[in-house]
Structures are given as C-alpha cells and as structure tokens.
Amino acid sequence: MSSRIRRSEMTCPAHSLAMITKAAASEADEVIIDLEDACAVSQKIAARATVIQALQSLDFGQKIVAVRPNAVQTHYHYRDVVEIVEAAGAKIDVLVIPKIESADDVRFVDRLLSQIEANIGLQVGTIKLEVLIEGTRALQAVEQIANASPRLESLIFGLADYAGDLGARSADDQWGMFAYPKHKMLVAAKAAGLEAIDNVTFAFRDAEACQRDAERAAAMGFDGKWAIHPVQVPIINQAFLPSAAEIAEAQRLIKAYQAADQQAGLGAIAIDDQMIDAASLRVHAKKLAMAQRAGLIAIQP
C-alpha cells in the first residue's frame, strides 16, 4: 500500500487556471486536474496548455499532484498524456485514468508512460496510476485491473458513470443500491495492496450528507473520498482521521517492533496474538502520518 495520504481528492477543471489555483491552495490531500468530465469538449485540446502552465507555475505544497486525461478509448487520450507528461512530467505524481475496462487498458497506459519517462529523463515508474472503476465491465475485471501494474496506487469508485452504465434510474441511494460494487472494488483494492477511494457526494452544499457519506466510507474501509468543491475537503479530511485509540495503538506497535529489531534483530514479532512485520506496520505508519499532518501528534524528527 502506498504511503501517500489520500483522505480527500479534489477535482478541478483543466481549462480553468483560476479553479486549479484555488484547488492548489485548498486543504485537499490530492488535487486532480481534470481533462475528462469536468472539461467541455470544446475546451479539451486547449486545456492541455493550461494544465502545463498550472503544473509549471503553481505551488501545490505537499499535495499529491494528479492529472486525469481522457479515457483510453478516446482519441484525446494519447495526446493528453504525451503532451502534458513530456512538458511537465517532473511535476506530476499520478495520472488518474477514467473508464478503465480491463487490465490491458492499465498496461497500455503503463507502457506509454514508460516510453515518455525514458525519453524525458525520468526514472521509469516515477509517475504512478490511479484508476476509476465506473462501469460494469470494469467491475467484472476489477481483480485483474488491481494487479495490472506496479504503478497502481489506488482504485476509485465512480458512482455516476457506473449508475449510467447499469441503467439505474437513480444514484441517490448509494449505500443501498450500490453497496455491492463499492464492496467488490474495496476488496479487490485491499487484496492487491492498493488504496480504495470512494465516490463524490454530488450535493456539495449539503455538509451533513458529505459528512455522513465520508464517515460511512471510512468505517467501511475506504482510504479517502473524492471532492468537487473546497467546502467538502475539511469535512472529508476529518472523517478519515484516525481516532485517539488508533493513534495510540499504532504508536505502541511501531515502538515494540523497533525495539525488537534493535535489541534482537527480529523482523517479525507477535503482539496480542497478531503477527507484526514491516508490511503490516505500513498501515499503522500511515495513520501516524495522517495524525501528524493534522497536528494531532508531533512530527517525529
């Protein structure tokens, strides 16, 4: 599992430098500059230059910086990736790929990125991937998709497109009607060691709905949630913070593991009938990283 913190992933339209600037100044853990759904068809090609300008000129602080190109199946995709990564690849942490249908789609993007990275002098594999599971074919193939590339860091559930692909009359009851695809994607992500990101709350002015959805997603095991407006970000961030008990437990286990390593050279120890090793501690280290970012505990030297 990635060590990056993705409580909140905020999308912003790629054609608007003003909105990208606002997102860069927000409290979001990740900013996704969106060339797909948030960008009008008439603006898609011209928006590439705006994305490059934003990446080269804006200060995103410690945020994960992501770009969502158009879907692999469209004629926009390869130029989105080639033009933007060649011009500003060193500023990009992640590409978020929409409407993935198969593991082959992921492998295609992986190979394209490898060629571009090699061409511009980036270490191959530097730019990571997140993919959207937002169709019935994607859900059927989600286990294969989750294991398609070492670049993958998360799977994201796309409720609106999934509901449309299914032919659902409404997407309002997301925790009833859509519990199955959410859970199936969540299981596939965690089994592959990836993060799982829940869909956006569309009523962005409804703070109670956003909080309810975020808390439900966190309780279910999701690592974060999409946002479409800065007002949603602090609500989401708070919902995904670890509790005081979780922080204390993480500190206890990490301290015990470090002591066992230093005093006895042990790489795995048993604590309270749990087998603790370096891999399992990544989850606890991530909780502490979240707590540190939020100022709940002091940053360790």
XYZ file of C-alpha atoms in Angstrom:
301
model
C 0.000 0.000 0.000
C 1.219 3.489 -0.842
C 2.459 5.685 1.997
C 0.754 8.729 0.450
C -2.181 10.255 2.309
C -5.368 10.449 0.233
C -8.187 11.363 2.580
C -9.500 13.926 0.113
C -9.023 14.005 -3.641
C -10.339 17.213 -5.153
C -11.023 17.539 -8.858
C -10.846 20.808 -10.765
C -11.498 21.551 -14.456
C -8.367 21.602 -16.561
C -9.448 24.579 -18.650
C -9.657 26.959 -15.656
C -6.370 28.187 -14.221
C -8.341 30.073 -11.560
C -10.027 26.894 -10.306
C -6.768 24.941 -10.389
C -5.162 27.729 -8.363
C -7.978 27.554 -5.814
C -7.577 23.770 -5.567
C -3.811 24.136 -5.083
C -4.492 26.423 -2.107
C -7.116 24.131 -0.580
C -6.693 21.622 2.245
C -7.053 18.645 -0.098
C -4.509 15.849 0.143
C -4.620 15.388 -3.622
C -5.542 17.742 -6.459
C -6.741 16.170 -9.703
C -6.598 18.447 -12.740
C -9.379 17.034 -14.868
C -9.338 16.923 -18.661
C -12.245 14.488 -18.766
C -15.737 15.049 -17.347
C -15.007 18.487 -15.844
C -13.716 19.809 -19.165
C -16.091 20.725 -22.007
C -15.445 19.003 -25.338
C -14.710 22.336 -26.991
C -12.011 23.044 -24.384
C -10.232 19.680 -24.165
C -7.362 20.320 -26.555
C -6.697 23.917 -25.488
C -6.865 22.848 -21.832
C -3.645 20.861 -22.187
C -1.686 24.120 -22.304
C -3.489 25.350 -19.191
C -2.577 22.150 -17.355
C 1.072 22.537 -18.314
C 1.054 26.175 -17.204
C -0.514 25.238 -13.861
C 1.947 22.425 -13.224
C 4.929 24.593 -14.048
C 3.856 27.718 -12.158
C 1.668 26.848 -9.156
C 2.782 25.828 -5.684
C 0.863 22.725 -4.630
C 2.694 22.429 -1.330
C 2.765 18.852 -0.039
C -0.277 17.793 -2.036
C -0.288 14.851 -4.390
C -0.487 16.382 -7.860
C -2.555 14.390 -10.323
C -3.865 14.790 -13.856
C -6.890 12.971 -15.238
C -6.556 12.569 -19.015
C -9.456 11.495 -21.159
C -10.308 7.809 -21.332
C -8.037 5.337 -23.115
C -10.828 4.613 -25.612
C -10.962 8.244 -26.821
C -8.828 9.955 -29.457
C -7.811 12.565 -26.873
C -6.028 10.200 -24.515
C -2.602 9.659 -26.013
C -2.069 13.333 -26.826
C -3.223 14.293 -23.314
C -0.575 12.026 -21.840
C 2.240 12.700 -24.303
C 1.947 16.493 -24.380
C 1.461 17.032 -20.662
C 3.954 14.471 -19.362
C 6.650 15.474 -21.832
C 6.263 19.126 -20.837
C 5.733 18.774 -17.076
C 6.196 15.142 -16.090
C 8.539 16.035 -13.237
C 5.668 17.933 -11.584
C 3.167 15.054 -11.809
C 2.823 12.440 -9.100
C -0.094 10.491 -10.543
C -2.251 10.024 -13.612
C -5.880 9.216 -12.805
C -7.275 7.090 -15.634
C -11.052 7.135 -16.179
C -13.345 4.463 -17.574
C -10.865 1.615 -17.342
C -12.457 -1.551 -18.726
C -9.681 -4.132 -18.465
C -6.187 -4.843 -17.219
C -4.979 -4.259 -20.789
C -6.104 -0.626 -20.521
C -3.886 -0.186 -17.468
C -0.945 -1.898 -19.134
C -1.335 0.371 -22.171
C -1.002 3.496 -20.027
C 1.892 1.955 -18.102
C 3.855 1.283 -21.308
C 3.102 4.685 -22.769
C 4.315 6.345 -19.566
C 7.468 4.208 -19.537
C 8.394 5.403 -23.019
C 7.763 9.052 -22.168
C 9.649 8.861 -18.858
C 12.655 7.309 -20.589
C 12.518 9.978 -23.278
C 12.485 12.935 -20.841
C 14.979 11.510 -18.365
C 12.622 10.489 -15.566
C 13.176 7.172 -13.856
C 10.768 4.681 -15.376
C 7.917 4.111 -12.947
C 8.118 7.557 -11.343
C 4.575 8.583 -12.274
C 2.003 6.420 -10.525
C -1.533 5.489 -11.521
C -4.975 5.586 -10.011
C -7.841 4.095 -11.985
C -11.568 4.655 -11.906
C -13.875 1.672 -11.631
C -17.019 3.187 -13.111
C -18.543 0.602 -15.442
C -19.909 -2.924 -15.391
C -17.032 -4.348 -17.426
C -14.552 -2.745 -15.061
C -16.283 -4.233 -12.050
C -16.238 -7.693 -13.626
C -12.483 -7.393 -14.211
C -11.605 -5.438 -11.057
C -9.303 -8.088 -9.580
C -7.232 -8.257 -12.773
C -7.220 -4.463 -13.052
C -5.980 -4.099 -9.476
C -2.957 -6.279 -10.256
C -2.187 -4.945 -13.735
C 0.736 -2.624 -12.981
C 3.241 -1.851 -10.223
C 2.428 1.822 -10.836
C -1.053 1.414 -9.371
C -1.701 3.110 -6.048
C -5.487 3.213 -5.786
C -8.837 2.245 -7.233
C -11.597 4.862 -7.256
C -15.303 4.111 -7.456
C -17.140 6.296 -9.975
C -20.789 6.202 -8.967
C -22.347 8.430 -11.638
C -20.903 6.617 -14.637
C -21.462 3.231 -13.013
C -25.136 4.014 -12.448
C -25.447 5.174 -16.032
C -23.753 2.059 -17.375
C -26.033 -0.094 -15.255
C -29.134 1.752 -16.442
C -30.128 2.707 -12.906
C -32.907 5.273 -12.636
C -31.237 6.995 -9.711
C -27.886 7.173 -7.937
C -29.297 8.662 -4.741
C -29.249 5.501 -2.617
C -25.511 4.941 -2.907
C -25.175 2.880 0.286
C -28.070 0.600 -0.570
C -28.308 0.072 -4.300
C -24.554 0.419 -4.832
C -23.176 -1.350 -1.771
C -22.175 -4.373 -3.873
C -19.905 -2.631 -6.414
C -18.371 -0.460 -3.688
C -17.548 -3.501 -1.583
C -16.277 -5.555 -4.506
C -13.906 -2.786 -5.554
C -12.807 -2.261 -1.953
C -11.925 -5.937 -1.550
C -10.004 -6.012 -4.844
C -8.027 -2.915 -3.876
C -7.075 -4.145 -0.427
C -6.203 -7.639 -1.687
C -3.799 -6.054 -4.173
C -2.302 -3.726 -1.564
C -3.905 -0.628 -3.069
C -5.883 2.202 -1.568
C -9.621 2.482 -2.184
C -11.232 5.873 -2.776
C -14.984 6.428 -2.529
C -17.083 8.480 -4.925
C -18.063 12.107 -4.528
C -21.125 13.428 -2.701
C -22.841 15.300 -5.515
C -24.829 17.688 -3.307
C -21.705 19.661 -2.475
C -23.554 22.299 -0.441
C -25.065 19.621 1.827
C -22.440 19.396 4.553
C -24.387 16.794 6.537
C -24.661 14.485 3.524
C -20.940 14.827 2.817
C -20.070 14.064 6.431
C -22.442 11.102 6.529
C -21.032 9.654 3.311
C -17.416 10.227 4.356
C -17.883 8.632 7.779
C -19.644 5.652 6.215
C -16.833 5.224 3.683
C -14.157 5.455 6.381
C -15.970 2.915 8.549
C -16.294 0.569 5.576
C -12.539 0.638 4.977
C -12.087 3.225 2.247
C -8.937 5.334 2.498
C -10.400 8.540 1.125
C -13.110 10.225 -0.869
C -13.465 12.488 -3.875
C -14.465 16.127 -3.531
C -15.784 18.510 -6.166
C -15.723 21.697 -4.089
C -13.316 23.107 -1.473
C -16.100 23.206 1.154
C -16.189 19.399 1.139
C -12.484 18.962 1.813
C -12.258 19.718 5.580
C -15.337 17.564 6.214
C -13.777 14.636 4.382
C -10.348 15.105 5.970
C -11.844 14.994 9.444
C -13.857 11.862 8.721
C -10.772 9.927 7.666
C -8.575 10.941 10.583
C -7.600 8.092 12.939
C -9.119 8.124 16.421
C -7.066 8.686 19.580
C -7.229 4.944 20.279
C -5.980 4.102 16.786
C -3.110 6.577 17.134
C -2.089 5.116 20.494
C -2.226 1.559 19.121
C -0.131 2.494 16.099
C 2.491 4.139 18.308
C 2.588 1.103 20.608
C 3.051 -1.423 17.791
C 5.677 0.600 15.961
C 7.654 1.174 19.165
C 7.544 -2.546 20.024
C 8.643 -3.531 16.526
C 11.540 -1.065 16.537
C 12.688 -2.356 19.946
C 12.555 -5.981 18.742
C 14.601 -5.083 15.684
C 17.235 -3.127 17.605
C 17.525 -5.498 20.586
C 17.067 -8.901 18.976
C 17.305 -8.363 15.233
C 13.767 -9.624 14.733
C 11.891 -8.766 11.543
C 8.551 -10.117 12.738
C 7.079 -10.254 16.230
C 3.875 -11.442 17.863
C 1.898 -8.873 19.856
C -1.507 -9.740 21.325
C -1.704 -12.781 19.038
C -1.029 -10.578 15.988
C 1.946 -11.166 13.701
C 3.576 -7.776 13.177
C 6.147 -7.210 10.428
C 7.326 -4.347 8.252
C 4.487 -4.805 5.775
C 1.713 -4.768 8.358
C 3.232 -1.735 10.066
C 2.726 0.372 6.928
C -0.959 0.699 7.790
C -0.104 1.970 11.275
C 2.616 4.278 9.967
C 0.073 5.779 7.615
C -2.289 6.505 10.499
C 0.501 8.341 12.290
C 1.332 10.273 9.128
C -2.300 11.365 8.903
C -2.271 12.369 12.560
C 0.945 14.339 12.115
C -0.399 16.177 9.077
C -3.486 17.152 11.055
C -1.385 18.312 14.011
C -2.778 15.638 16.351
C 0.717 14.443 17.238
C 4.158 15.991 16.925
C 6.144 15.362 13.776
C 8.931 12.933 14.569
C 12.488 14.129 13.823
